[in-house]
Amino acid sequence: MCGIVGYVGKRDVLPVLLGGLSKLEYRGYDSAGVAYIADGAMQIVKCKGRLANLQEKLSGTVAENTIGIGHTRWATHGEPSDVNSHPHTNMAGDLAVVHNGIIENFAKLKQWLQGKGIHFVSETDTEVVAHLVNYYYEGDLKSAVMRAVKMLEGSYALGVMNINEPHRIVAARKDSPLVIGLGQGENLIASDFPALLEYTKDVYLLDDGEVAVITEDAVEIYDAYGNRAEKEKFTIDWDVTQAEKGGWEHFMIKEIHEQPRAMYDTLMTRMRGNRIDLSEINITEELIKGIRGIHIVACGSAYHAGIMGKYVIEQVARIPVNVDVASEFRYRMPSPLLSKDDLFIVISQSGETADTIAALREAQSKGAKVIAITNVKGSTISREADATMHTQAGMEIAVATSKGYLTQVLCLYMVAAELGRMRGTLDEAQYTAYVENLKKLPALLEQVLEGKEIVQQLASKRFMDVNEFFIGRGADHALMMEGSLKLKELSYIHSETYAAGELKHGPIALIEKNTLVMALATQTALLEKLVSNIKEVKARGAFVVAMTQQSNVAALEKDADLVLTLPDIDDLFAPILAAVPYQLYGYYTAVFKGCDVDKPRNLAKSVTVE
Ligand code: F6R
């Protein structure tokens, strides 16, 4: 959601800003702009639409040895338009601001500023910041920003420049990510790592309330009271090639194919002999003995991973698990029910999802110890949680998650194994067999990927559908929630997930001749039940595509129109393999429809506003 890049140094600032913004495209945006100082004036160029439009407007322009800030905007206040695009300026146009987040009290501030004769040109909340900083400007941009941010309610990551101080950018952050890239004779700001990787891997992670002054050879950071803050350097362990397609047509398909590697790394970095080492999250036998229940809180696909976690933890470790979407959990009235004897887990690929951060803080304020599962080291969630388990998915660029989701699921399977072992619900032999199954997953996922053509063919026949259903029982139902989301967000085909037994309680009314019903049937004990559900929809004309392990195919062949086959593995682990064909199905369907696969409409990779 929105991207910020800023640069101070000797290079031509425009390619740095445009290149950085292009690396942040995955966050989602609908307009883009830059501000830079040249010819003694603040130059602002911005426009609605893709970055290519901005690139075209700037072609032929060179601006060396100066400073600049750039922005991709995902509209919140005011439609996507040239005038609502960032950067925003004061009335004189000599001060420029880019902003991520939402200024919640902007209407009040706007009224106050208008009362002082200030004229606004846009509908955005951000313009308030430009006028406010200018209002307090008395020759020192840092002081003006510090005074202005004290008036702001809501969330912000800010980059600010003033023509009178043409060699420095001032940055500030509250509840919206901002990092400072530390180069040699040049420094940068960005809302996310990919924008910096071409120049440096060393960064300062700005904390809430901090303000930074960035020049080409120094970065000074101040706390909310104006005192100098000592920061530790953080080194990003991703490299720039991860932000490139490397010959693939889309990041989405590249990342789907990276899953065997991501799963291998996520598992094997924790294997010590035949034991899964989760010392990073301090799950000790003593802690486990006292646990009454587990809460898992997350959004979107991470929430779906949480539901998978519920099935596996309850089955393996026999501990009740409550899973909640973060935006609901945080506003549970009068407050969420939590006991200090509960284990609290948040899951977030980006580590920056606003609702998940709020849920984490809410849980901590109630005395709970929070464990995070996240992909991004140095993210807010990774830093604020009491303990963090990092997935090893690598940088995920496609807006729709694939490897991020599957590695979260794997982490929960690992947690389940350790909980089961410590509680004695898994004996030594069962634990060993469980771990062996986890180790088989990367190779089996490769095998599933090899079968992609049949999924592609199916997509080629169904991409004009308007409505599809995804059904399953138990962990299969949890997996189908994700399968259905992949289809709808990538291809814009409406799809619904139902626990297979629920269909006849209402949704079966929507089944017509040729309605596609995807049925996942990896749980052998529930196979007969699922076959009955398949018969019910077949009797109403549905076209049923079932999926199961090789050894169960015969049980489904008679009733389903098509059976997609997974390699044999213990039922408990089979839903993990099933994730891939549904990701591929969503992907190929979107490609056949001509959708913007890596950046589906209206979506943002990192949802940093609530
Ligand atoms: C769907 C998807 C989203 C995210 C959700 C949470 O493909 O990617 O539903 O899962 O926005 O994001 P994180 O995991 O970054 O908190």
JSON list of N, CA and C and ligand atoms in Angstrom, two decimals, residues 299-302 347-351 353 356 399-401 408 482 485-486 489 605 607, ligand 1:
[
{"chain": "A", "resi": 299, "resn": "CYS", "atom": "N", "xyz": [-4.67, -11.97, 9.12]},
{"chain": "A", "resi": 299, "resn": "CYS", "atom": "CA", "xyz": [-5.59, -11.48, 8.08]},
{"chain": "A", "resi": 299, "resn": "CYS", "atom": "C", "xyz": [-5.41, -12.30, 6.79]},
{"chain": "A", "resi": 300, "resn": "GLY", "atom": "N", "xyz": [-6.45, -12.37, 6.00]},
{"chain": "A", "resi": 300, "resn": "GLY", "atom": "CA", "xyz": [-6.37, -12.93, 4.65]},
{"chain": "A", "resi": 300, "resn": "GLY", "atom": "C", "xyz": [-5.80, -14.34, 4.63]},
{"chain": "A", "resi": 301, "resn": "SER", "atom": "N", "xyz": [-4.83, -14.55, 3.74]},
{"chain": "A", "resi": 301, "resn": "SER", "atom": "CA", "xyz": [-4.25, -15.88, 3.60]},
{"chain": "A", "resi": 301, "resn": "SER", "atom": "C", "xyz": [-3.57, -16.33, 4.89]},
{"chain": "A", "resi": 302, "resn": "ALA", "atom": "N", "xyz": [-2.99, -15.38, 5.61]},
{"chain": "A", "resi": 302, "resn": "ALA", "atom": "CA", "xyz": [-2.33, -15.74, 6.87]},
{"chain": "A", "resi": 302, "resn": "ALA", "atom": "C", "xyz": [-3.38, -16.27, 7.86]},
{"chain": "A", "resi": 347, "resn": "ILE", "atom": "N", "xyz": [0.22, -14.13, 12.74]},
{"chain": "A", "resi": 347, "resn": "ILE", "atom": "CA", "xyz": [0.88, -14.57, 11.50]},
{"chain": "A", "resi": 347, "resn": "ILE", "atom": "C", "xyz": [0.78, -13.44, 10.48]},
{"chain": "A", "resi": 348, "resn": "SER", "atom": "N", "xyz": [1.89, -13.11, 9.86]},
{"chain": "A", "resi": 348, "resn": "SER", "atom": "CA", "xyz": [1.87, -12.06, 8.84]},
{"chain": "A", "resi": 348, "resn": "SER", "atom": "C", "xyz": [3.09, -12.19, 7.94]},
{"chain": "A", "resi": 349, "resn": "GLN", "atom": "N", "xyz": [2.86, -12.37, 6.66]},
{"chain": "A", "resi": 349, "resn": "GLN", "atom": "CA", "xyz": [3.97, -12.45, 5.72]},
{"chain": "A", "resi": 349, "resn": "GLN", "atom": "C", "xyz": [4.80, -11.18, 5.80]},
{"chain": "A", "resi": 350, "resn": "SER", "atom": "N", "xyz": [4.13, -10.03, 5.61]},
{"chain": "A", "resi": 350, "resn": "SER", "atom": "CA", "xyz": [4.85, -8.75, 5.54]},
{"chain": "A", "resi": 350, "resn": "SER", "atom": "C", "xyz": [5.35, -8.28, 6.89]},
{"chain": "A", "resi": 351, "resn": "GLY", "atom": "N", "xyz": [4.64, -8.68, 7.93]},
{"chain": "A", "resi": 351, "resn": "GLY", "atom": "CA", "xyz": [4.98, -8.17, 9.26]},
{"chain": "A", "resi": 351, "resn": "GLY", "atom": "C", "xyz": [4.56, -6.72, 9.46]},
{"chain": "A", "resi": 353, "resn": "THR", "atom": "N", "xyz": [1.11, -5.62, 8.56]},
{"chain": "A", "resi": 353, "resn": "THR", "atom": "CA", "xyz": [-0.35, -5.47, 8.42]},
{"chain": "A", "resi": 353, "resn": "THR", "atom": "C", "xyz": [-0.92, -4.75, 9.64]},
{"chain": "A", "resi": 356, "resn": "THR", "atom": "N", "xyz": [-3.11, -6.61, 12.19]},
{"chain": "A", "resi": 356, "resn": "THR", "atom": "CA", "xyz": [-2.39, -7.66, 12.92]},
{"chain": "A", "resi": 356, "resn": "THR", "atom": "C", "xyz": [-1.46, -7.03, 13.96]},
{"chain": "A", "resi": 399, "resn": "VAL", "atom": "N", "xyz": [1.44, -9.76, -5.46]},
{"chain": "A", "resi": 399, "resn": "VAL", "atom": "CA", "xyz": [0.54, -9.30, -4.40]},
{"chain": "A", "resi": 399, "resn": "VAL", "atom": "C", "xyz": [-0.15, -10.49, -3.73]},
{"chain": "A", "resi": 400, "resn": "ALA", "atom": "N", "xyz": [-0.60, -11.44, -4.53]},
{"chain": "A", "resi": 400, "resn": "ALA", "atom": "CA", "xyz": [-1.24, -12.62, -3.94]},
{"chain": "A", "resi": 400, "resn": "ALA", "atom": "C", "xyz": [-0.16, -13.55, -3.41]},
{"chain": "A", "resi": 401, "resn": "THR", "atom": "N", "xyz": [-0.31, -13.96, -2.19]},
{"chain": "A", "resi": 401, "resn": "THR", "atom": "CA", "xyz": [0.74, -14.79, -1.57]},
{"chain": "A", "resi": 401, "resn": "THR", "atom": "C", "xyz": [0.67, -16.24, -2.04]},
{"chain": "A", "resi": 408, "resn": "GLN", "atom": "N", "xyz": [4.05, -20.40, 6.13]},
{"chain": "A", "resi": 408, "resn": "GLN", "atom": "CA", "xyz": [3.36, -20.15, 7.42]},
{"chain": "A", "resi": 408, "resn": "GLN", "atom": "C", "xyz": [2.70, -21.45, 7.90]},
{"chain": "A", "resi": 482, "resn": "GLU", "atom": "N", "xyz": [-8.21, -20.96, 1.13]},
{"chain": "A", "resi": 482, "resn": "GLU", "atom": "CA", "xyz": [-7.10, -20.32, 0.43]},
{"chain": "A", "resi": 482, "resn": "GLU", "atom": "C", "xyz": [-7.22, -20.53, -1.08]},
{"chain": "A", "resi": 485, "resn": "LEU", "atom": "N", "xyz": [-9.75, -18.13, -2.38]},
{"chain": "A", "resi": 485, "resn": "LEU", "atom": "CA", "xyz": [-9.24, -16.75, -2.38]},
{"chain": "A", "resi": 485, "resn": "LEU", "atom": "C", "xyz": [-8.28, -16.53, -3.55]},
{"chain": "A", "resi": 486, "resn": "LYS", "atom": "N", "xyz": [-7.43, -17.53, -3.82]},
{"chain": "A", "resi": 486, "resn": "LYS", "atom": "CA", "xyz": [-6.48, -17.37, -4.94]},
{"chain": "A", "resi": 486, "resn": "LYS", "atom": "C", "xyz": [-7.24, -17.14, -6.23]},
{"chain": "A", "resi": 489, "resn": "GLU", "atom": "N", "xyz": [-9.06, -13.51, -6.14]},
{"chain": "A", "resi": 489, "resn": "GLU", "atom": "CA", "xyz": [-8.23, -12.31, -6.18]},
{"chain": "A", "resi": 489, "resn": "GLU", "atom": "C", "xyz": [-7.40, -12.22, -7.47]},
{"chain": "A", "resi": 605, "resn": "LYS", "atom": "N", "xyz": [-0.13, -5.28, -1.46]},
{"chain": "A", "resi": 605, "resn": "LYS", "atom": "CA", "xyz": [0.64, -6.37, -0.85]},
{"chain": "A", "resi": 605, "resn": "LYS", "atom": "C", "xyz": [0.68, -6.24, 0.67]},
{"chain": "A", "resi": 607, "resn": "VAL", "atom": "N", "xyz": [-0.96, -4.36, 3.77]},
{"chain": "A", "resi": 607, "resn": "VAL", "atom": "CA", "xyz": [-2.12, -3.53, 4.11]},
{"chain": "A", "resi": 607, "resn": "VAL", "atom": "C", "xyz": [-1.82, -2.76, 5.39]},
{"chain": "B", "resi": 1, "resn": "F6R", "atom": "C1", "xyz": [-3.87, -12.96, -0.34]},
{"chain": "B", "resi": 1, "resn": "F6R", "atom": "C2", "xyz": [-2.99, -12.16, 0.48]},
{"chain": "B", "resi": 1, "resn": "F6R", "atom": "C3", "xyz": [-3.58, -11.41, 1.61]},
{"chain": "B", "resi": 1, "resn": "F6R", "atom": "C4", "xyz": [-2.61, -11.39, 2.80]},
{"chain": "B", "resi": 1, "resn": "F6R", "atom": "C5", "xyz": [-3.17, -10.48, 3.91]},
{"chain": "B", "resi": 1, "resn": "F6R", "atom": "C6", "xyz": [-2.27, -10.49, 5.12]},
{"chain": "B", "resi": 1, "resn": "F6R", "atom": "O1", "xyz": [-3.18, -13.61, -1.36]},
{"chain": "B", "resi": 1, "resn": "F6R", "atom": "O2", "xyz": [-1.82, -12.07, 0.23]},
{"chain": "B", "resi": 1, "resn": "F6R", "atom": "O3", "xyz": [-4.82, -11.91, 1.98]},
{"chain": "B", "resi": 1, "resn": "F6R", "atom": "O4", "xyz": [-2.45, -12.69, 3.25]},
{"chain": "B", "resi": 1, "resn": "F6R", "atom": "O5", "xyz": [-3.28, -9.18, 3.43]},
{"chain": "B", "resi": 1, "resn": "F6R", "atom": "O6", "xyz": [-0.99, -10.06, 4.79]},
{"chain": "B", "resi": 1, "resn": "F6R", "atom": "P1", "xyz": [0.24, -10.35, 5.74]},
{"chain": "B", "resi": 1, "resn": "F6R", "atom": "O7", "xyz": [0.46, -11.82, 5.73]},
{"chain": "B", "resi": 1, "resn": "F6R", "atom": "O8", "xyz": [1.37, -9.59, 5.14]},
{"chain": "B", "resi": 1, "resn": "F6R", "atom": "O9", "xyz": [-0.14, -9.86, 7.10]}
]
